[in-house]
XYZ file of C-alpha atoms in Angstrom:
481
model
C 105.681 96.776 99.129
C 105.351 93.374 97.806
C 103.768 90.461 99.592
C 105.418 87.069 99.867
C 104.231 83.431 100.634
C 105.882 80.864 102.377
C 105.974 77.171 102.863
C 105.631 75.607 106.423
C 109.290 74.745 106.317
C 110.287 78.144 105.661
C 108.102 79.595 108.531
C 109.560 77.165 110.983
C 112.985 78.169 109.844
C 112.060 81.935 110.644
C 110.601 80.727 113.967
C 113.778 79.135 114.974
C 115.844 82.205 113.882
C 113.689 84.499 115.975
C 114.189 81.878 119.137
C 117.909 81.412 118.583
C 119.346 84.013 117.015
C 116.934 87.183 118.642
C 116.408 85.508 121.898
C 112.664 85.656 121.568
C 111.203 82.528 123.759
C 108.719 80.229 121.973
C 106.364 80.830 124.722
C 106.535 84.492 124.227
C 105.508 84.040 120.398
C 102.823 81.643 121.300
C 101.450 84.417 123.747
C 101.589 86.987 120.807
C 99.780 84.767 118.428
C 96.871 83.938 120.983
C 96.839 87.667 121.612
C 96.501 88.364 117.615
C 93.845 85.823 117.474
C 91.793 87.157 120.256
C 92.092 90.761 118.594
C 90.506 89.405 115.493
C 87.806 87.391 117.138
C 86.593 90.447 119.468
C 86.742 92.481 116.228
C 84.716 90.176 114.251
C 82.381 89.151 117.208
C 82.456 91.804 119.881
C 79.425 90.403 121.724
C 80.981 86.973 122.527
C 80.052 85.286 125.836
C 80.531 81.654 124.959
C 83.655 79.989 123.201
C 84.716 76.468 122.280
C 88.388 76.265 121.844
C 89.687 72.811 120.310
C 93.380 71.858 121.046
C 95.438 68.886 119.533
C 98.689 67.657 120.823
C 100.920 69.994 118.833
C 102.425 73.437 118.937
C 99.316 74.878 117.532
C 97.468 73.430 120.447
C 99.701 75.755 122.921
C 98.290 78.844 120.989
C 94.923 77.621 121.413
C 95.444 76.832 125.205
C 96.808 80.785 125.659
C 93.687 81.845 123.706
C 91.216 79.798 125.900
C 93.166 81.163 129.274
C 93.100 84.773 127.766
C 89.547 84.493 126.934
C 88.411 83.214 130.179
C 90.409 85.948 132.438
C 88.192 88.395 130.311
C 85.070 86.634 131.843
C 83.760 84.795 128.575
C 82.877 81.321 128.976
C 85.540 79.006 127.495
C 85.236 75.289 127.024
C 88.375 73.645 125.911
C 88.078 70.264 123.927
C 91.197 68.304 124.074
C 91.891 66.101 121.491
C 94.845 63.695 121.458
C 97.106 62.875 123.923
C 98.182 66.128 126.019
C 101.193 64.008 127.124
C 102.694 64.487 123.724
C 102.998 68.681 124.098
C 106.356 70.044 123.689
C 107.744 72.221 126.553
C 106.210 75.272 125.344
C 102.572 73.795 124.588
C 102.694 72.054 127.948
C 103.563 75.372 129.833
C 100.626 76.901 127.672
C 98.249 74.013 128.990
C 99.286 74.735 132.324
C 98.224 78.577 131.981
C 94.982 77.258 130.533
C 94.308 75.225 133.693
C 94.986 77.938 135.898
C 92.337 80.066 134.287
C 88.414 79.737 134.659
C 88.248 77.867 131.427
C 86.631 74.469 131.445
C 88.951 71.566 130.069
C 86.482 68.823 128.551
C 87.004 65.494 126.871
C 83.539 66.057 125.268
C 83.903 66.607 121.640
C 80.376 68.402 120.978
C 80.403 72.286 120.387
C 77.490 72.700 122.462
C 76.127 76.388 123.153
C 79.092 78.192 121.833
C 78.967 81.088 119.863
C 82.150 80.754 118.159
C 84.722 77.793 117.526
C 88.380 78.336 117.990
C 90.251 75.695 115.697
C 93.741 74.777 116.990
C 93.926 71.003 116.432
C 96.616 70.948 113.696
C 99.241 73.647 112.637
C 101.378 73.647 109.686
C 103.326 70.643 110.365
C 100.300 68.360 109.287
C 101.858 66.497 105.913
C 99.566 63.539 105.616
C 96.255 62.353 105.943
C 94.515 62.762 109.229
C 93.509 59.921 111.255
C 89.817 59.140 111.661
C 89.382 59.884 115.234
C 90.245 63.755 114.211
C 88.131 63.487 111.015
C 85.130 63.072 113.296
C 86.093 65.943 115.455
C 86.663 68.037 112.357
C 83.205 66.947 111.044
C 81.397 68.029 114.446
C 82.998 71.299 114.173
C 81.816 71.626 110.428
C 78.325 70.452 111.218
C 77.563 72.580 113.841
C 76.723 75.688 111.899
C 78.944 78.018 114.337
C 81.596 80.380 113.121
C 84.902 79.039 113.256
C 88.125 80.810 113.577
C 91.151 78.752 112.790
C 94.821 79.606 114.432
C 97.367 79.693 111.856
C 95.573 77.532 109.433
C 92.477 75.606 109.466
C 93.085 72.055 110.603
C 93.559 69.283 107.829
C 94.475 71.751 105.162
C 98.264 71.602 103.722
C 100.018 74.686 104.489
C 102.124 74.430 101.298
C 99.629 73.106 98.524
C 96.378 73.986 99.854
C 95.120 70.265 99.545
C 92.745 68.805 102.089
C 94.659 66.078 104.102
C 91.385 63.550 104.475
C 88.954 66.738 105.933
C 89.625 69.808 107.011
C 87.992 72.583 109.071
C 85.996 75.212 107.118
C 86.853 78.290 108.759
C 84.902 81.990 108.725
C 88.443 83.366 109.416
C 92.266 82.201 109.642
C 94.523 84.042 111.510
C 98.055 83.419 110.197
C 101.388 84.058 111.713
C 104.960 85.218 110.802
C 104.597 84.283 107.023
C 101.538 83.790 104.766
C 101.533 80.026 104.060
C 101.010 79.823 100.476
C 98.479 76.948 100.861
C 95.749 79.577 102.133
C 95.686 81.403 98.698
C 95.261 78.684 96.146
C 93.030 75.515 95.587
C 90.731 74.367 98.254
C 92.603 76.682 100.834
C 90.423 79.571 99.334
C 87.216 77.876 100.217
C 88.492 76.498 103.775
C 90.446 79.466 104.911
C 87.570 82.174 104.879
C 88.878 85.485 105.501
C 92.572 85.552 106.236
C 93.968 87.942 108.649
C 97.940 88.202 108.974
C 99.825 88.832 112.422
C 103.700 89.032 112.040
C 104.011 88.695 115.912
C 106.449 91.806 116.054
C 109.357 89.380 114.501
C 112.094 91.663 113.368
C 111.810 92.217 109.739
C 115.449 91.170 109.346
C 114.344 87.619 110.394
C 111.924 87.567 107.315
C 113.384 87.111 103.929
C 111.530 87.412 100.454
C 110.751 84.204 98.579
C 110.272 83.406 95.045
C 106.286 83.484 95.439
C 104.806 86.783 95.489
C 101.085 87.764 96.279
C 99.834 89.919 93.349
C 98.382 93.411 94.130
C 95.938 94.993 91.719
C 97.491 98.770 91.951
C 100.975 97.220 91.774
C 100.061 95.558 88.636
C 97.900 98.228 87.028
C 101.254 100.473 87.683
C 103.338 98.104 85.115
C 101.151 98.892 82.060
C 103.196 101.001 79.942
C 102.146 104.660 79.579
C 101.465 106.238 76.266
C 103.237 108.988 74.875
C 101.058 112.135 73.429
C 102.140 111.168 69.915
C 101.320 107.595 70.179
C 100.176 105.817 67.002
C 98.091 102.414 66.635
C 101.309 100.309 65.337
C 103.063 101.320 68.386
C 100.850 98.927 70.355
C 101.048 95.834 68.566
C 99.085 93.746 66.057
C 97.319 90.728 68.029
C 96.209 87.784 65.658
C 93.414 85.827 67.800
C 93.415 82.246 65.804
C 90.395 79.805 66.312
C 86.401 79.520 65.988
C 85.851 76.529 64.536
C 82.065 75.959 63.501
C 79.683 76.537 66.261
C 82.505 78.070 68.341
C 82.758 81.593 66.686
C 81.925 83.256 70.067
C 85.122 82.483 71.466
C 87.229 84.684 68.964
C 84.823 87.270 69.280
C 85.640 87.854 73.017
C 89.131 86.894 72.740
C 89.579 89.755 70.016
C 87.175 92.258 71.838
C 89.401 91.599 74.917
C 92.583 92.477 73.386
C 91.226 95.627 71.862
C 89.717 96.726 75.294
C 93.011 96.097 77.235
C 94.916 98.191 74.632
C 96.124 96.291 71.599
C 96.576 98.867 68.592
C 95.387 96.127 66.098
C 93.379 93.108 66.294
C 92.798 90.475 63.484
C 90.755 87.223 63.651
C 91.718 84.106 61.534
C 88.781 81.705 61.585
C 85.979 79.854 59.805
C 84.464 81.843 57.101
C 81.063 81.438 58.496
C 81.979 83.768 61.720
C 83.147 86.677 59.832
C 79.849 88.496 59.716
C 78.689 87.976 63.305
C 82.294 89.261 64.301
C 82.251 92.196 62.337
C 78.578 92.979 63.232
C 79.752 92.979 66.686
C 83.308 94.758 66.660
C 83.855 96.473 63.033
C 87.374 97.324 64.544
C 88.502 93.961 64.314
C 90.028 92.813 60.807
C 88.495 89.128 59.984
C 89.294 86.608 57.683
C 88.206 83.247 57.093
C 90.910 80.924 56.462
C 91.267 77.479 54.875
C 94.699 77.420 53.437
C 98.203 78.661 54.140
C 97.898 81.378 51.377
C 94.963 82.802 53.892
C 96.629 82.425 56.902
C 100.472 83.184 56.342
C 100.128 86.801 55.348
C 98.012 87.356 58.633
C 100.688 85.889 60.695
C 103.508 87.943 58.893
C 101.539 90.983 59.910
C 101.034 89.982 63.733
C 103.341 90.771 66.575
C 101.413 88.421 68.954
C 99.207 85.598 68.330
C 96.357 84.177 70.641
C 95.978 80.636 69.468
C 93.135 78.383 71.011
C 89.880 80.252 71.579
C 87.155 77.987 70.040
C 89.680 76.330 68.047
C 88.524 72.665 68.188
C 90.270 69.708 67.709
C 89.324 68.733 63.947
C 91.867 68.564 60.889
C 91.042 72.252 60.342
C 92.169 73.111 63.940
C 95.424 71.013 63.768
C 96.686 72.530 60.587
C 96.136 75.972 62.188
C 97.914 74.837 65.324
C 100.870 73.433 63.044
C 101.036 76.743 61.065
C 101.085 79.159 64.167
C 103.477 77.000 66.036
C 105.739 76.635 63.331
C 105.649 80.588 62.745
C 107.374 80.953 66.109
C 105.483 84.267 66.953
C 105.167 85.061 70.613
C 101.727 84.975 72.246
C 99.079 82.995 74.318
C 98.227 79.333 74.032
C 94.874 78.625 75.117
C 91.997 76.096 75.553
C 92.027 73.329 72.500
C 95.598 74.627 71.421
C 96.595 73.098 74.535
C 94.835 69.944 74.116
C 96.751 69.597 70.980
C 99.818 70.509 72.283
C 99.574 67.889 74.928
C 99.197 65.425 71.935
C 102.321 66.716 70.444
C 104.489 67.968 73.243
C 107.045 70.697 72.622
C 109.104 73.533 74.097
C 108.853 77.125 73.296
C 110.328 80.382 75.367
C 108.056 83.037 73.916
C 104.512 81.670 74.643
C 101.990 82.101 77.659
C 100.468 78.940 78.140
C 97.008 79.270 80.225
C 95.636 75.668 81.037
C 92.693 74.898 83.494
C 93.324 71.894 85.753
C 91.680 69.662 83.155
C 94.272 70.811 80.384
C 97.024 70.919 82.871
C 96.494 67.249 83.465
C 96.590 66.580 79.816
C 99.551 68.475 79.197
C 101.123 66.151 82.044
C 99.850 63.062 80.382
C 97.093 62.628 82.946
C 98.780 63.397 86.143
C 95.975 64.644 88.583
C 98.307 65.813 91.181
C 96.158 68.180 93.683
C 99.535 70.250 94.374
C 98.817 73.111 92.298
C 102.539 74.459 92.676
C 103.833 70.933 92.049
C 101.382 70.971 88.584
C 102.654 74.384 87.708
C 106.488 74.086 87.878
C 106.023 70.488 86.093
C 104.275 72.117 83.111
C 106.830 75.181 82.624
C 109.728 72.644 82.857
C 108.158 70.590 80.112
C 106.962 73.329 77.871
C 109.323 76.262 79.128
C 107.718 79.916 78.504
C 105.306 81.292 81.105
C 102.385 79.038 82.843
C 99.520 80.354 84.258
C 97.467 77.827 86.200
C 93.746 78.865 86.247
C 91.539 78.057 89.210
C 90.946 79.449 92.836
C 94.153 81.175 93.359
C 95.661 81.367 89.872
C 99.380 80.614 89.604
C 102.124 81.950 87.132
C 105.464 81.202 86.743
C 108.484 81.695 84.286
C 110.307 78.950 85.928
C 112.365 81.030 88.314
C 109.479 83.411 89.958
C 105.690 82.439 90.923
C 102.917 84.670 91.578
C 99.229 83.890 93.048
C 96.430 85.957 92.369
C 94.133 86.423 95.666
C 91.281 87.754 93.316
C 88.344 85.756 91.755
C 85.087 84.444 92.213
C 82.806 81.442 91.919
C 80.593 83.556 89.374
C 83.758 83.237 87.052
C 83.013 79.777 86.532
C 80.921 80.570 83.289
C 81.703 80.154 79.438
C 84.246 82.471 77.880
C 86.099 83.623 80.950
C 89.456 81.932 79.693
C 88.647 83.507 76.234
C 88.488 86.760 77.601
C 91.657 86.539 80.123
C 93.689 85.123 76.836
C 92.733 88.245 74.684
C 93.685 90.399 77.547
C 97.164 88.873 78.118
C 97.378 89.034 74.305
C 96.532 92.876 74.296
C 99.028 93.512 77.108
C 101.655 91.416 75.322
C 101.391 93.433 72.263
C 102.027 96.959 74.040
C 105.501 95.701 74.947
C 104.926 93.994 78.331
C 107.306 91.047 79.137
C 105.235 87.631 79.027
C 105.605 87.053 82.895
C 104.400 90.524 83.702
C 101.791 90.348 80.883
C 100.479 87.425 82.595
C 100.540 88.514 86.105
C 98.797 91.646 85.113
C 96.213 90.107 82.693
C 95.079 87.536 85.440
C 94.641 90.608 88.029
C 92.849 92.795 85.734
C 90.487 89.671 84.738
C 89.748 88.639 88.275
C 89.759 92.005 89.973
C 87.135 93.211 87.525
C 84.810 90.061 88.108
C 85.302 90.962 91.926
C 83.987 94.397 91.496
C 81.118 93.094 89.508
C 80.151 90.554 91.680
C 80.339 92.965 94.802
C 77.870 95.020 92.802
C 75.264 92.556 91.182
C 76.042 89.380 92.696
C 78.052 86.006 91.682
C 75.734 84.281 89.592
C 74.865 85.159 86.255
C 78.362 87.132 85.931
C 78.974 86.634 82.277
C 82.655 86.972 80.538
C 81.473 89.960 78.217
C 80.324 91.659 81.633
C 84.007 91.948 82.463
C 85.227 93.834 79.430
C 84.117 97.604 80.356
C 85.727 97.265 83.934
C 88.658 96.164 82.337
C 88.936 99.180 80.231
C 88.266 101.581 83.065
C 91.498 99.707 85.029
C 93.658 99.673 82.374
C 92.425 103.531 81.308
């Protein structure tokens, strides 16, 4: 079953449909949200005795007030910290405040966390769309500096529900319980760092009220199931011929890793066009690869002609040799992957193509967009695709993939992947999947998930620090097998 991601506005629309068309009162939804929050809190911290609940002046505060009242009714000591003007509360949130006042919870103006064992963050909900005021920023700073675990209600306060941007400052949650629709900003950019563990509760909303969006949260089992099966009488040329192009002087390791990854992900044949100086090292490491030093079209063109797909960019560099290779490959029009310095050269000479997968990291993305440093990863992704076409894969926390119609988000990966060569391995994996007949969008989805899930498995066993790109290859082979 597919899992979809939503913008704040899409969730608000669902909320209104549930209230107006299905007759579920808003206050009932608040109560369900509060009960879901408490269920998560007591499962994670079963021995809670003291809780501080921070409430703002919007509907999110209503959830917080009911959480406080219900916890107090369970005999837990609850301090409710009000931030902002309670006179601005809507009807439902005002009723929630009345419920809280009727409980044993203590409502205070003191912003200190005190001796609370858990902080519940209900300052802002998904409606926040601009920088927070300084007074709220100081409260958020107090929460973050307390050292106490934090449970955020629906979304960490100060985080954009749509983009994952921090709007001035944001609460760093240990756990976020999100409702009705999974907010896309929780799963990418800073959202992954600030949301902590994400729990989802649909609040018993009728399934017919929630419609799929064009943004899908990827699942490893689903992605692996998309890899084509092999017939018993299969032969190597049926699984494509990947040509890896790159490896300028001093950067031969990049083409070694990319070609190795293409083979390990299942390509039938792999060749490498590189500097002659890299040939010995590459053949010593992987004799299954066909490698040739290239310095002119007479060397390169026969290799291009034999290839079904090309991975252009690993260790390519940006000198005259690099630019010549780039022009020859692009003019050939073969499908494949464009990565690393090939993206930087493409940014200097913008052109569009339908057969490629572009794999920029944020810095390369900015160059592809002529220096646009927007923190909205979804907007950046769409802008690159509109300018260059094809499939675009924006790397980083919560990697995004789009073909211009559909978008996918990879929820896997960890900070240990911030090490040399990871992008070269990813490009090789995608190239290998393309060679086996997978469509570009599906190959990009599957390659990203294989790469990140393999890294997560290794990190869980050995830790994140010191994780190398080449460590991933055996796990990828196991996953695709």
